[in-house]
Tab-separated table of C-alpha atoms in Angstrom:
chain	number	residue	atom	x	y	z
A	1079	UNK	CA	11.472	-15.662	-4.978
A	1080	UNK	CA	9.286	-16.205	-1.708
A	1081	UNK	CA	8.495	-12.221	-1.484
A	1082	UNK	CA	9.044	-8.955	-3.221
A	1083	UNK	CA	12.536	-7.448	-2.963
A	1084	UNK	CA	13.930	-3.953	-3.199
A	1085	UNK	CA	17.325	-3.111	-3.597
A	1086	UNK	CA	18.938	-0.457	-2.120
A	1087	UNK	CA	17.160	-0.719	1.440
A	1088	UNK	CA	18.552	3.092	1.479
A	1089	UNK	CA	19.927	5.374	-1.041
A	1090	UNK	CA	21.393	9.082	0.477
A	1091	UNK	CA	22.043	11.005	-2.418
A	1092	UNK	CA	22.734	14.768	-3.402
A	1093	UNK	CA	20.667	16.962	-4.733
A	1094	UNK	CA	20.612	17.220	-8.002
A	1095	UNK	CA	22.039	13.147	-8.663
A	1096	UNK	CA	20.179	10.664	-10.622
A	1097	UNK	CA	18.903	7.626	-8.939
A	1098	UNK	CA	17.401	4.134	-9.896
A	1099	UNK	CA	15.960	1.753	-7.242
A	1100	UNK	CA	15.028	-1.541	-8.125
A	1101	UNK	CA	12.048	-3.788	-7.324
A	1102	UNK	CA	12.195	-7.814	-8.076
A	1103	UNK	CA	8.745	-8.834	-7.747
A	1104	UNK	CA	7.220	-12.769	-6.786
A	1105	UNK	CA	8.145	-14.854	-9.660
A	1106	UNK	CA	4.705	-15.320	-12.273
A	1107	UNK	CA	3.049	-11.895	-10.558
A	1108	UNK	CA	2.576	-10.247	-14.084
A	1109	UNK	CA	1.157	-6.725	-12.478
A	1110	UNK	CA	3.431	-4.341	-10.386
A	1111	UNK	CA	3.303	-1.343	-9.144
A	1112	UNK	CA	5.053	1.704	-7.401
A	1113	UNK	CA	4.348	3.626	-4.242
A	1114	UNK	CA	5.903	6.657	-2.689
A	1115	UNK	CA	5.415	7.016	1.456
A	1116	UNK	CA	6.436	10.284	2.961
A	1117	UNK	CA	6.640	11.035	6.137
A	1118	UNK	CA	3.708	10.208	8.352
A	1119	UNK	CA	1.387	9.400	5.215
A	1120	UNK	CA	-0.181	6.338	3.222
A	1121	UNK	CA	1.433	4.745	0.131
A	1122	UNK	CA	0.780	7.538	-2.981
A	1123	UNK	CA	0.297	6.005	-6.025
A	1124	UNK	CA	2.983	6.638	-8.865
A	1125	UNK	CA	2.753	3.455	-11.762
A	1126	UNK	CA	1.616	0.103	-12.167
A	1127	UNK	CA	2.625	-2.391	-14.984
A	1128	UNK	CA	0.870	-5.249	-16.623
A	1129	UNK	CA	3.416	-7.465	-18.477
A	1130	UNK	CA	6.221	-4.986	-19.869
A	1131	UNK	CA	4.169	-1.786	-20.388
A	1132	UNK	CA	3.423	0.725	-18.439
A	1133	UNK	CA	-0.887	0.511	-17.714
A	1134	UNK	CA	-1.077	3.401	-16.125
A	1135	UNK	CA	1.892	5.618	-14.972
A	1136	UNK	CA	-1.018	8.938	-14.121
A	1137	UNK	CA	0.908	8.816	-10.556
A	1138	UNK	CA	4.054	9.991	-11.351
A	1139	UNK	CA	4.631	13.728	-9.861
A	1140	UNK	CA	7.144	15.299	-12.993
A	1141	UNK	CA	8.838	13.977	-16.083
A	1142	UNK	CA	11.799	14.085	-13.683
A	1143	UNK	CA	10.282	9.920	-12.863
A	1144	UNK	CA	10.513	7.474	-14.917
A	1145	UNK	CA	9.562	3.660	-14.549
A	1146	UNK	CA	11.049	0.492	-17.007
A	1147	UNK	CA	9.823	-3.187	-16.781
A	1148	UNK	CA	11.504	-4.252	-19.900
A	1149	UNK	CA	11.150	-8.237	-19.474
A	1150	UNK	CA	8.097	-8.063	-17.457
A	1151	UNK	CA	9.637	-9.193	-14.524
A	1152	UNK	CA	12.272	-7.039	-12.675
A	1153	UNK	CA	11.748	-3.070	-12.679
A	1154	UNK	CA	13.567	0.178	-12.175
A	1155	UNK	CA	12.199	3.623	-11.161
A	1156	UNK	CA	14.163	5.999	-12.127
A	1157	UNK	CA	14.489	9.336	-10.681
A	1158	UNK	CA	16.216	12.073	-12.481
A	1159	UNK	CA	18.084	15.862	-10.740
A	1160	UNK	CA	16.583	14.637	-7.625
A	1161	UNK	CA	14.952	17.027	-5.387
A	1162	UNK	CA	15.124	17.394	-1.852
A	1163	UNK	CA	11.095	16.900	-2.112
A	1164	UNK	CA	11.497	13.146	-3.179
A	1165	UNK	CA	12.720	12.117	-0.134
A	1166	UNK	CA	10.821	9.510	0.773
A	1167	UNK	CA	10.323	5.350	1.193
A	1168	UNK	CA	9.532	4.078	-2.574
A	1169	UNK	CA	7.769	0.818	-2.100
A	1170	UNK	CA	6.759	-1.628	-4.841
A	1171	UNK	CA	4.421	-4.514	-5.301
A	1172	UNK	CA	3.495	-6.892	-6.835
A	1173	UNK	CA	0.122	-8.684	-7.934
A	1174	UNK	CA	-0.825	-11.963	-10.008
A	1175	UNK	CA	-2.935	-10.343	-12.752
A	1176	UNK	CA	-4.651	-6.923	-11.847
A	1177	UNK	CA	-8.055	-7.997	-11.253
A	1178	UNK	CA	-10.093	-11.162	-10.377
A	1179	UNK	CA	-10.639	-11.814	-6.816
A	1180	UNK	CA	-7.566	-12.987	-4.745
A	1181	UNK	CA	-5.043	-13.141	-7.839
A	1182	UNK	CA	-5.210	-8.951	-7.411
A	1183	UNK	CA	-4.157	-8.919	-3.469
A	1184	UNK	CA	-0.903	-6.867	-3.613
A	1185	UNK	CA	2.390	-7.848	-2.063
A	1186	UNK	CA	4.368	-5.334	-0.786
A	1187	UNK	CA	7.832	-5.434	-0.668
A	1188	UNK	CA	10.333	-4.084	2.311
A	1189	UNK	CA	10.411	-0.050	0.311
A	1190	UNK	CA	13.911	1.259	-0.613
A	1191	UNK	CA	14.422	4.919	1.772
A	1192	UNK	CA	15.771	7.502	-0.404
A	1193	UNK	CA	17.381	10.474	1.272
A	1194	UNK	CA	18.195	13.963	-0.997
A	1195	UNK	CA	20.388	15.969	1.012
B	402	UNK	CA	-10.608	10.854	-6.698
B	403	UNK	CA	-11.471	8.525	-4.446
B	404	UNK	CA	-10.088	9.475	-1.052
B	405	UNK	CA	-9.934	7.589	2.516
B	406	UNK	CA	-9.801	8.630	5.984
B	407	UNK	CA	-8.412	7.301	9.258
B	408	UNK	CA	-9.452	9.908	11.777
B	409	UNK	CA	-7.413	8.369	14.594
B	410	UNK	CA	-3.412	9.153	13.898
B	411	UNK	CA	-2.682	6.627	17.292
B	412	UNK	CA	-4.759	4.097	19.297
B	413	UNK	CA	-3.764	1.592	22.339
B	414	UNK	CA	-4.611	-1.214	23.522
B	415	UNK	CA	-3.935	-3.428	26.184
B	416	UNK	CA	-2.410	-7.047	25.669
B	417	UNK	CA	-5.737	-9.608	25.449
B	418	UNK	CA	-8.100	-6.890	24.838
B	419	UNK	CA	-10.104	-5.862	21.772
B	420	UNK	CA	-9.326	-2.688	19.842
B	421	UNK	CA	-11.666	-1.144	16.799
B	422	UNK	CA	-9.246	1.263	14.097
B	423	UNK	CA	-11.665	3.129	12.179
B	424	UNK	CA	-11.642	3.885	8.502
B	425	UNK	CA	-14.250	5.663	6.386
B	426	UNK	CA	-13.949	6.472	2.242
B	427	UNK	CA	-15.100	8.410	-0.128
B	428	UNK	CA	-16.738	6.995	-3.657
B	429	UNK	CA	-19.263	7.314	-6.191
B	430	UNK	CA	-18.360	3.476	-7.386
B	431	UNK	CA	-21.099	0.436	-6.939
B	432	UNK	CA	-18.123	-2.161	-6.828
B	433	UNK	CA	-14.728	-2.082	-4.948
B	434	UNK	CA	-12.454	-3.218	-2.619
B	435	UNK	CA	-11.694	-2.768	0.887
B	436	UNK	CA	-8.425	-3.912	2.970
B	437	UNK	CA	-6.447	-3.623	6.026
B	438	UNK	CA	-2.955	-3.599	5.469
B	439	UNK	CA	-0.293	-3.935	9.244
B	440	UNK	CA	3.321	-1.868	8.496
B	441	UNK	CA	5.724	-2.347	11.169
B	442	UNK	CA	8.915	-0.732	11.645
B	443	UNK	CA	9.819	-3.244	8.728
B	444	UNK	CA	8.550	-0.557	6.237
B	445	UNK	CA	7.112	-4.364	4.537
B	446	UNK	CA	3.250	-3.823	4.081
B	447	UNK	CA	1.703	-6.949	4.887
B	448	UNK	CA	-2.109	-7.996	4.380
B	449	UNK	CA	-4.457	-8.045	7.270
B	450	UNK	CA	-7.746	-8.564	5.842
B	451	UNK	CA	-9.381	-7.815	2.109
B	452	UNK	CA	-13.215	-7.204	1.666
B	453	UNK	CA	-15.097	-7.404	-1.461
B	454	UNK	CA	-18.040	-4.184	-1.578
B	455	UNK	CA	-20.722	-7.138	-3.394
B	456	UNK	CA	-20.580	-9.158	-0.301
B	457	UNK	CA	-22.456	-8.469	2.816
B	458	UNK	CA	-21.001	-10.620	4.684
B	459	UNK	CA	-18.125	-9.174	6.797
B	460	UNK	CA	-14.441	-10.584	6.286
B	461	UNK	CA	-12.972	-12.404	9.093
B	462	UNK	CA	-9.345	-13.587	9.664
B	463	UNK	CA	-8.420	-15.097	12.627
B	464	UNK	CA	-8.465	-12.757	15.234
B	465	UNK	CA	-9.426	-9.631	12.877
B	466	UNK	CA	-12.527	-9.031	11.499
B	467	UNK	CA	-13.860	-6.281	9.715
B	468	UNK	CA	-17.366	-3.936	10.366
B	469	UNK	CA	-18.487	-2.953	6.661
B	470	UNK	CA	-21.593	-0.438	6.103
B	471	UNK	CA	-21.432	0.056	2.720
B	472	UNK	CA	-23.809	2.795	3.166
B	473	UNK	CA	-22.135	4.794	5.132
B	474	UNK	CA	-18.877	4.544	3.639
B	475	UNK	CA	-17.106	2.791	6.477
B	476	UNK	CA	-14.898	-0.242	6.868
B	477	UNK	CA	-13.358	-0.682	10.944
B	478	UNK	CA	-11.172	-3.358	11.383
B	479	UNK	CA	-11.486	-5.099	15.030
B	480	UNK	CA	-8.463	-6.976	16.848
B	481	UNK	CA	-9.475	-9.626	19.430
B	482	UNK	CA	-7.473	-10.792	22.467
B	483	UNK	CA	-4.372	-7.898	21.421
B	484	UNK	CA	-1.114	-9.397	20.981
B	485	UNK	CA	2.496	-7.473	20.934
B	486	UNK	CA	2.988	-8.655	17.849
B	487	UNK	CA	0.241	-6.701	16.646
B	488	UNK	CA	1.818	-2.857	17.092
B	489	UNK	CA	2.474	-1.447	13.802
B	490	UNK	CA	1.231	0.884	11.561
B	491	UNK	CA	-2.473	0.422	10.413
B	492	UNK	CA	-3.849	1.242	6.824
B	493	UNK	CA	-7.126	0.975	5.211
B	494	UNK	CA	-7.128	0.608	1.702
B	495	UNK	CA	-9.289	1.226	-1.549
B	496	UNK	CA	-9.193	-0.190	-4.908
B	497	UNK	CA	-12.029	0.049	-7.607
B	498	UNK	CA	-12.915	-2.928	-9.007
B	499	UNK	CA	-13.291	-1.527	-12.523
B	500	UNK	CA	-10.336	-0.146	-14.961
B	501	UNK	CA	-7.331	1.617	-13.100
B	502	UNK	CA	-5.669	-0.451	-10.255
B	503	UNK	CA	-4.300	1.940	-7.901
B	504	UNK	CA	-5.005	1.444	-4.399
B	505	UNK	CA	-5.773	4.425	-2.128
B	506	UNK	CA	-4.364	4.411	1.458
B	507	UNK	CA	-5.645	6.618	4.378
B	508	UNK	CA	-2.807	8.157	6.584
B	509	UNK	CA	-2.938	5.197	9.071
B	510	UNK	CA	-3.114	4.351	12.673
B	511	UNK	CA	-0.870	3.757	14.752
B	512	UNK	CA	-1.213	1.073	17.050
B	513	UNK	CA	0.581	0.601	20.344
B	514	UNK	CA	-0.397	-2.486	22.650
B	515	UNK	CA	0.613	-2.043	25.896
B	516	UNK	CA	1.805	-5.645	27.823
């Protein structure tokens, strides 16, 4: 596709629900990577693939997140007894390879809000 | 960890004028990356300008360049002749260039350009 894409835009959701939000990054970008944004602060780093497999998923906050790329193309973060805490915009993005010049500028996509009442 | 700073939450400017946001990190790493990434009310980050730590030269795009002193750890990013289209949320960015990809936002600046 011409950009990254995130589906939902927003997800409300009760406490205690399980949620996945979805990230389809630029077609051929083999590296991708996840991003929580709370309120009033930068993008916090929570995984990043290369290929299928997870490179290095040290971000994640609680065994409550969990992140699958299982083609290498398309993933899902998955969020499990959600807490009001995780309230936040999840962005994703995606990157040709992970390093080499230009081919590692990430593209961001439009972040899916997620709302824990 | 490497951490960055933006020590100005909100900045304006007026229309045709220059503004300078300010960013300033914290590493023990020879090689990285710097960048400037705009975030309107969108929520999509979009690229502004990307510096590589080996060069000396500072990165230019247009109407935004960049001020790099790798010595003192800071990276400003400079807007020429303002523009509306240019209000959004500002971040600076870090990324090693070694092993482990993450980048490392400050808390940004917000920008506001008054017509």
């Amino acid at each position: 596709g011409a950009g990254v894409s995130q589906t939902p835009s927003n997800k409300v959701t009760e406490k205690g629900k399980y949620v996945e939000l979805r990230c389809d990054p630029i077609s051929g970008h083999t590296a991708l990577y996840w991003y929580r944004q709370s309120l009033g602060q930068g993008p916090e780093f929570l995984i990043y693939f290369q290929g299928t497999g997870a490179a290095d998923d040290s971000g994640l906050p609680n065994d409550r997140f969990f992140a699958v790329r299982p083609e290498g193309s398309v993933s899902t973060l998955k969020i499990q007894r959600t807490e009001r805490g995780d309230s936040a915009v999840y962005l994703c993005a995606s990157s040709l390879r992970i390093a080499g010049g230009p081919t590692d500028t990430q593209y961001f996509g439009p972040g899916t809000r997620l709302t824990v009442l | 960890a490497q951490t960055v700073t933006q020590s100005q939450p909100e900045m304006s400017v007026q229309e045709a004028e220059t503004v300078t946001l300010s960013c300033t990190y914290d590493t023990s790493e020879s090689d990285y990356y710097l960048f400037w990434y705009k975030q309107p009310p969108s929520r999509q980050m979009i690229l502004v300008i990307r510096q590589e730590a080996y060069k000396q030269q500072n990165a230019t795009e247009n109407r935004f360049s960049v001020n790099f002193q790798k010595a003192a750890k800071s990276f400003s990013l400079k807007i020429s002749d303002s523009q509306l289209g240019d209000a959004a949320m500002y971040f600076c960015a870090y990324r090693s260039a070694g092993t482990g990809n993450q980048f490392y936002f400050g808390t940004g600046t917000s920008l506001t350009v008054i017509p």
